[in-house]
Amino acid sequence: MYSAKVMDHFTKPRNVGEIDNANGIGTVGNARCGDIMKVYVYIEDEQIVDVKFKTFGCAAAIATSSMATELVKGKSVDEALDITNKAVADALDGLPPLKMHCSALAEQAIKAAIEDYKEKKDDINIDK
Ligand code: FES
């Protein structure tokens, strides 16, 4: 049912954990299945220097979190915002159609973390 890459990222997920000094945090959930994903980013000069995640969810949710964090690490904020859940699924050699919604969670969590970073940055600029 799952590709070898999905199984690899599910059993050995990359970038699991938290970032203590994260300057962006995004949490998203899927109301239907109850799965939750939290992404931490540390951004410097508009570049994603570090990214970590914690996911309470199915195998596809964990594998897509792992792959999504790998794809955005080192990228610029704009490049990271362009990464779609389809790109994440493709990088995993595909997902069963019924599991595509799980990859949407990974895309949304990364975007939410970047939005949080942008909001915090704007607040700092307003305070100046
Ligand atoms: Fe909930 Fe996969 S079944 S994210």
Coordinates of N, CA and C and ligand atoms in Angstrom, one line a residue:
M1 N 0.8 -1.2 0.0 CA 0.0 0.0 0.0 C 0.9 1.3 0.0
Y2 N 1.9 1.3 0.9 CA 2.8 2.4 0.9 C 4.1 2.1 0.1
S3 N 4.7 3.2 -0.5 CA 5.9 3.1 -1.2 C 7.1 2.8 -0.1
A4 N 8.2 2.3 -0.6 CA 9.3 2.1 0.2 C 9.8 3.4 0.9
K5 N 9.7 4.5 0.2 CA 10.1 5.8 0.7 C 9.2 6.2 1.9
V6 N 7.9 6.0 1.7 CA 6.9 6.3 2.8 C 7.3 5.5 4.0
M7 N 7.6 4.2 3.8 CA 7.9 3.4 5.0 C 9.2 3.8 5.6
D8 N 10.1 4.2 4.8 CA 11.4 4.7 5.3 C 11.2 5.9 6.2
H9 N 10.5 6.9 5.7 CA 10.3 8.1 6.5 C 9.3 7.9 7.7
F10 N 8.4 6.9 7.6 CA 7.6 6.6 8.7 C 8.3 6.0 9.8
T11 N 9.2 5.0 9.4 CA 9.9 4.3 10.5 C 11.2 5.0 11.0
K12 N 11.7 5.9 10.1 CA 12.9 6.7 10.6 C 12.6 8.2 10.2
P13 N 11.7 8.8 10.8 CA 11.4 10.2 10.5 C 12.5 11.1 10.7
R14 N 12.7 12.0 9.8 CA 13.8 13.0 9.9 C 13.2 14.3 10.6
N15 N 14.0 15.0 11.3 CA 13.7 16.3 11.9 C 12.6 16.3 12.9
V16 N 12.5 15.2 13.7 CA 11.5 15.1 14.8 C 12.0 15.9 16.0
G17 N 11.1 16.6 16.6 CA 11.4 17.3 17.8 C 10.9 18.7 17.8
E18 N 11.5 19.5 18.7 CA 11.2 20.9 18.9 C 12.4 21.8 18.7
I19 N 12.2 23.0 18.4 CA 13.3 24.0 18.3 C 13.1 25.0 19.5
D20 N 14.0 25.0 20.4 CA 13.8 25.9 21.6 C 13.6 27.3 21.2
N21 N 14.5 27.8 20.3 CA 14.4 29.2 19.9 C 13.7 29.5 18.6
A22 N 12.7 28.6 18.3 CA 11.9 28.7 17.1 C 11.3 30.1 16.9
N23 N 11.4 30.7 15.7 CA 10.8 32.0 15.6 C 9.5 31.9 14.7
G24 N 9.1 30.6 14.5 CA 7.8 30.4 13.9 C 7.3 29.0 14.3
I25 N 6.0 28.9 14.7 CA 5.4 27.7 15.1 C 4.0 27.6 14.5
G26 N 3.8 26.4 13.8 CA 2.4 26.2 13.2 C 1.8 24.9 13.7
T27 N 0.6 25.0 14.1 CA -0.1 23.7 14.5 C -1.4 23.6 13.7
V28 N -1.5 22.4 13.1 CA -2.8 22.2 12.3 C -3.3 20.8 12.7
G29 N -4.6 20.7 12.5 CA -5.2 19.4 12.8 C -6.2 19.1 11.7
N30 N -6.5 17.8 11.6 CA -7.5 17.3 10.7 C -8.7 16.9 11.5
A31 N -9.8 17.7 11.4 CA -11.0 17.4 12.3 C -11.6 16.0 12.0
R32 N -11.4 15.5 10.8 CA -12.0 14.2 10.5 C -11.3 13.0 11.2
C33 N -10.0 13.0 11.2 CA -9.3 11.9 11.8 C -8.7 12.2 13.2
G34 N -8.7 13.5 13.5 CA -8.1 14.0 14.8 C -6.6 14.1 14.8
D35 N -6.0 13.9 13.7 CA -4.5 13.9 13.7 C -4.0 15.4 13.8
I36 N -2.9 15.5 14.5 CA -2.3 16.9 14.8 C -0.9 16.9 14.4
M37 N -0.5 18.1 13.8 CA 0.9 18.2 13.4 C 1.4 19.6 13.8
K38 N 2.6 19.6 14.4 CA 3.1 20.9 14.9 C 4.5 21.1 14.3
V39 N 4.7 22.2 13.6 CA 6.0 22.5 12.9 C 6.7 23.7 13.6
Y40 N 8.0 23.6 13.8 CA 8.8 24.6 14.3 C 9.8 25.0 13.3
V41 N 10.0 26.3 13.1 CA 11.0 26.8 12.1 C 11.9 27.8 12.8
Y42 N 13.1 27.8 12.4 CA 14.0 28.9 12.8 C 14.5 29.5 11.5
I43 N 14.2 30.8 11.3 CA 14.4 31.5 10.0 C 15.4 32.6 10.3
E44 N 16.4 32.7 9.4 CA 17.4 33.8 9.5 C 17.6 34.3 8.1
D45 N 17.5 35.7 8.0 CA 17.7 36.3 6.6 C 16.8 35.6 5.6
E46 N 15.5 35.4 6.0 CA 14.5 34.8 5.1 C 14.8 33.5 4.6
Q47 N 15.7 32.7 5.3 CA 16.1 31.4 4.9 C 15.8 30.4 6.1
I48 N 15.2 29.3 5.8 CA 14.9 28.3 6.8 C 16.1 27.5 7.2
V49 N 16.7 28.0 8.4 CA 17.9 27.4 8.8 C 17.6 26.0 9.5
D50 N 16.5 25.9 10.2 CA 16.2 24.7 10.9 C 14.7 24.5 10.9
V51 N 14.3 23.3 10.9 CA 12.9 22.9 10.9 C 12.7 21.6 11.6
K52 N 11.7 21.5 12.5 CA 11.4 20.3 13.2 C 9.9 20.1 13.3
F53 N 9.5 18.9 13.6 CA 8.1 18.7 13.7 C 7.7 17.6 14.8
K54 N 6.5 17.7 15.3 CA 5.9 16.7 16.1 C 4.6 16.4 15.6
T55 N 4.4 15.1 15.2 CA 3.1 14.7 14.6 C 2.4 13.6 15.4
F56 N 1.2 13.8 15.7 CA 0.4 12.7 16.3 C -0.5 12.3 15.2
G57 N -0.2 11.2 14.5 CA -1.0 10.9 13.4 C -0.7 9.6 12.7
C58 N -1.2 9.4 11.6 CA -1.1 8.1 10.8 C 0.3 8.1 10.2
A59 N 0.6 6.9 9.6 CA 1.9 6.7 8.9 C 2.1 7.7 7.8
A60 N 1.1 8.0 7.0 CA 1.3 9.0 5.9 C 1.5 10.4 6.5
A61 N 0.9 10.7 7.6 CA 1.1 12.0 8.2 C 2.5 12.2 8.7
I62 N 3.0 11.1 9.3 CA 4.4 11.2 9.8 C 5.4 11.2 8.7
A63 N 5.2 10.4 7.7 CA 6.1 10.3 6.5 C 6.1 11.7 5.8
T64 N 4.9 12.3 5.6 CA 4.9 13.5 4.9 C 5.4 14.7 5.7
S65 N 5.3 14.6 7.0 CA 5.9 15.7 7.9 C 7.4 15.6 7.7
S66 N 7.9 14.3 7.7 CA 9.4 14.1 7.6 C 9.9 14.6 6.3
M67 N 9.2 14.3 5.2 CA 9.7 14.7 3.9 C 9.5 16.2 3.7
A68 N 8.4 16.7 4.1 CA 8.1 18.2 4.0 C 9.2 19.0 4.7
T69 N 9.6 18.5 5.9 CA 10.7 19.3 6.6 C 12.0 19.1 5.8
E70 N 12.3 18.0 5.2 CA 13.5 17.8 4.5 C 13.5 18.7 3.2
L71 N 12.3 18.9 2.6 CA 12.2 19.7 1.4 C 12.4 21.2 1.7
V72 N 11.9 21.6 2.8 CA 12.0 23.1 3.1 C 13.3 23.5 3.8
K73 N 14.0 22.6 4.4 CA 15.2 22.9 5.1 C 16.3 23.6 4.2
G74 N 16.8 24.7 4.5 CA 17.7 25.4 3.7 C 17.1 26.3 2.6
K75 N 15.8 26.2 2.4 CA 15.2 26.9 1.4 C 14.8 28.4 1.9
S76 N 14.6 29.2 0.9 CA 14.1 30.6 1.3 C 12.6 30.4 1.7
V77 N 12.2 31.4 2.4 CA 10.8 31.4 2.9 C 9.8 31.3 1.7
D78 N 10.1 32.1 0.6 CA 9.3 32.0 -0.6 C 9.3 30.7 -1.3
E79 N 10.5 30.1 -1.4 CA 10.5 28.7 -2.0 C 9.7 27.7 -1.1
A80 N 9.9 27.8 0.2 CA 9.2 26.9 1.1 C 7.6 27.1 0.9
L81 N 7.2 28.3 0.7 CA 5.7 28.5 0.6 C 5.2 27.9 -0.7
D82 N 6.1 27.7 -1.7 CA 5.7 27.2 -3.0 C 5.5 25.7 -3.0
I83 N 6.0 25.0 -1.9 CA 6.0 23.6 -1.9 C 4.6 23.1 -1.6
T84 N 4.1 22.3 -2.5 CA 2.7 21.8 -2.3 C 2.7 20.4 -1.7
N85 N 1.5 20.0 -1.3 CA 1.4 18.7 -0.7 C 1.6 17.6 -1.8
K86 N 1.3 18.0 -3.1 CA 1.6 17.1 -4.2 C 3.1 16.8 -4.4
A87 N 3.8 17.9 -4.2 CA 5.3 17.8 -4.3 C 5.8 16.9 -3.2
V88 N 5.3 17.0 -2.0 CA 5.7 16.2 -0.9 C 5.4 14.7 -1.2
A89 N 4.1 14.5 -1.7 CA 3.7 13.1 -2.0 C 4.6 12.6 -3.1
D90 N 4.9 13.4 -4.1 CA 5.7 12.9 -5.3 C 7.1 12.5 -4.8
A91 N 7.6 13.3 -3.8 CA 9.0 13.1 -3.3 C 9.0 11.7 -2.5
L92 N 7.8 11.3 -2.1 CA 7.7 10.0 -1.4 C 7.3 8.9 -2.4
D93 N 7.4 9.1 -3.7 CA 7.0 8.2 -4.7 C 5.5 7.9 -4.6
G94 N 4.7 8.9 -4.2 CA 3.3 8.8 -4.2 C 2.7 8.3 -2.9
L95 N 1.4 8.6 -2.8 CA 0.6 8.1 -1.6 C -0.7 7.5 -2.2
P96 N -1.3 6.6 -1.5 CA -2.6 6.1 -1.9 C -3.6 7.2 -1.9
P97 N -4.5 7.3 -2.9 CA -5.4 8.4 -3.0 C -6.1 8.7 -1.7
L98 N -6.5 7.7 -0.9 CA -7.2 7.9 0.3 C -6.3 8.6 1.4
K99 N -5.0 8.7 1.1 CA -4.1 9.2 2.1 C -3.6 10.6 1.7
M100 N -4.0 11.1 0.5 CA -3.5 12.4 0.1 C -3.9 13.5 1.1
H101 N -5.0 13.4 1.7 CA -5.4 14.5 2.7 C -4.3 14.6 3.8
C102 N -3.7 13.5 4.1 CA -2.7 13.5 5.2 C -1.5 14.4 4.8
S103 N -1.2 14.4 3.5 CA 0.0 15.3 3.0 C -0.4 16.7 3.1
A104 N -1.7 17.0 3.0 CA -2.2 18.4 3.1 C -1.9 19.0 4.4
L105 N -1.9 18.1 5.4 CA -1.6 18.6 6.8 C -0.1 19.1 6.9
A106 N 0.8 18.4 6.2 CA 2.2 18.8 6.2 C 2.4 20.1 5.5
E107 N 1.7 20.3 4.4 CA 1.9 21.6 3.7 C 1.3 22.7 4.6
Q108 N 0.1 22.5 5.2 CA -0.5 23.5 6.0 C 0.3 23.8 7.2
A109 N 0.9 22.8 7.8 CA 1.7 23.1 9.1 C 2.9 23.9 8.8
I110 N 3.6 23.6 7.7 CA 4.8 24.4 7.3 C 4.3 25.9 7.0
K111 N 3.2 26.0 6.3 CA 2.8 27.4 5.9 C 2.4 28.1 7.2
A112 N 1.7 27.4 8.1 CA 1.3 28.1 9.4 C 2.5 28.5 10.2
A113 N 3.6 27.7 10.2 CA 4.8 28.1 10.9 C 5.4 29.4 10.3
I114 N 5.4 29.4 8.9 CA 6.0 30.6 8.3 C 5.1 31.8 8.5
E115 N 3.8 31.6 8.4 CA 2.9 32.8 8.7 C 3.2 33.3 10.1
D116 N 3.3 32.4 11.1 CA 3.6 32.8 12.4 C 4.9 33.6 12.5
Y117 N 5.9 33.2 11.8 CA 7.2 33.9 11.7 C 6.9 35.3 11.2
K118 N 6.2 35.4 10.1 CA 6.0 36.7 9.4 C 5.2 37.6 10.3
E119 N 4.2 37.1 11.0 CA 3.4 37.9 12.0 C 4.3 38.5 13.1
K120 N 5.1 37.6 13.6 CA 6.0 38.0 14.7 C 7.0 39.1 14.2
K121 N 7.5 38.9 13.0 CA 8.4 39.8 12.4 C 7.8 41.2 12.2
D122 N 6.5 41.2 11.7 CA 5.8 42.4 11.5 C 5.6 43.1 12.8
D123 N 5.2 42.3 13.9 CA 5.0 42.9 15.2 C 6.3 43.7 15.7
I124 N 7.4 43.0 15.5 CA 8.7 43.6 15.9 C 8.9 44.9 15.1
N125 N 8.6 44.9 13.8 CA 8.9 46.1 13.0 C 7.9 47.2 13.4
I126 N 6.7 46.9 13.8 CA 5.8 47.9 14.3 C 6.3 48.5 15.6
D127 N 6.8 47.7 16.4 CA 7.3 48.2 17.7 C 8.5 49.1 17.6
K128 N 9.2 49.0 16.5 CA 10.4 49.8 16.3 C 10.1 51.3 16.1
Ligands
FES1 FE1 -5.3 11.7 9.7 FE2 -3.7 10.6 7.9 S1 -5.5 9.7 8.7 S2 -3.6 12.6 8.8

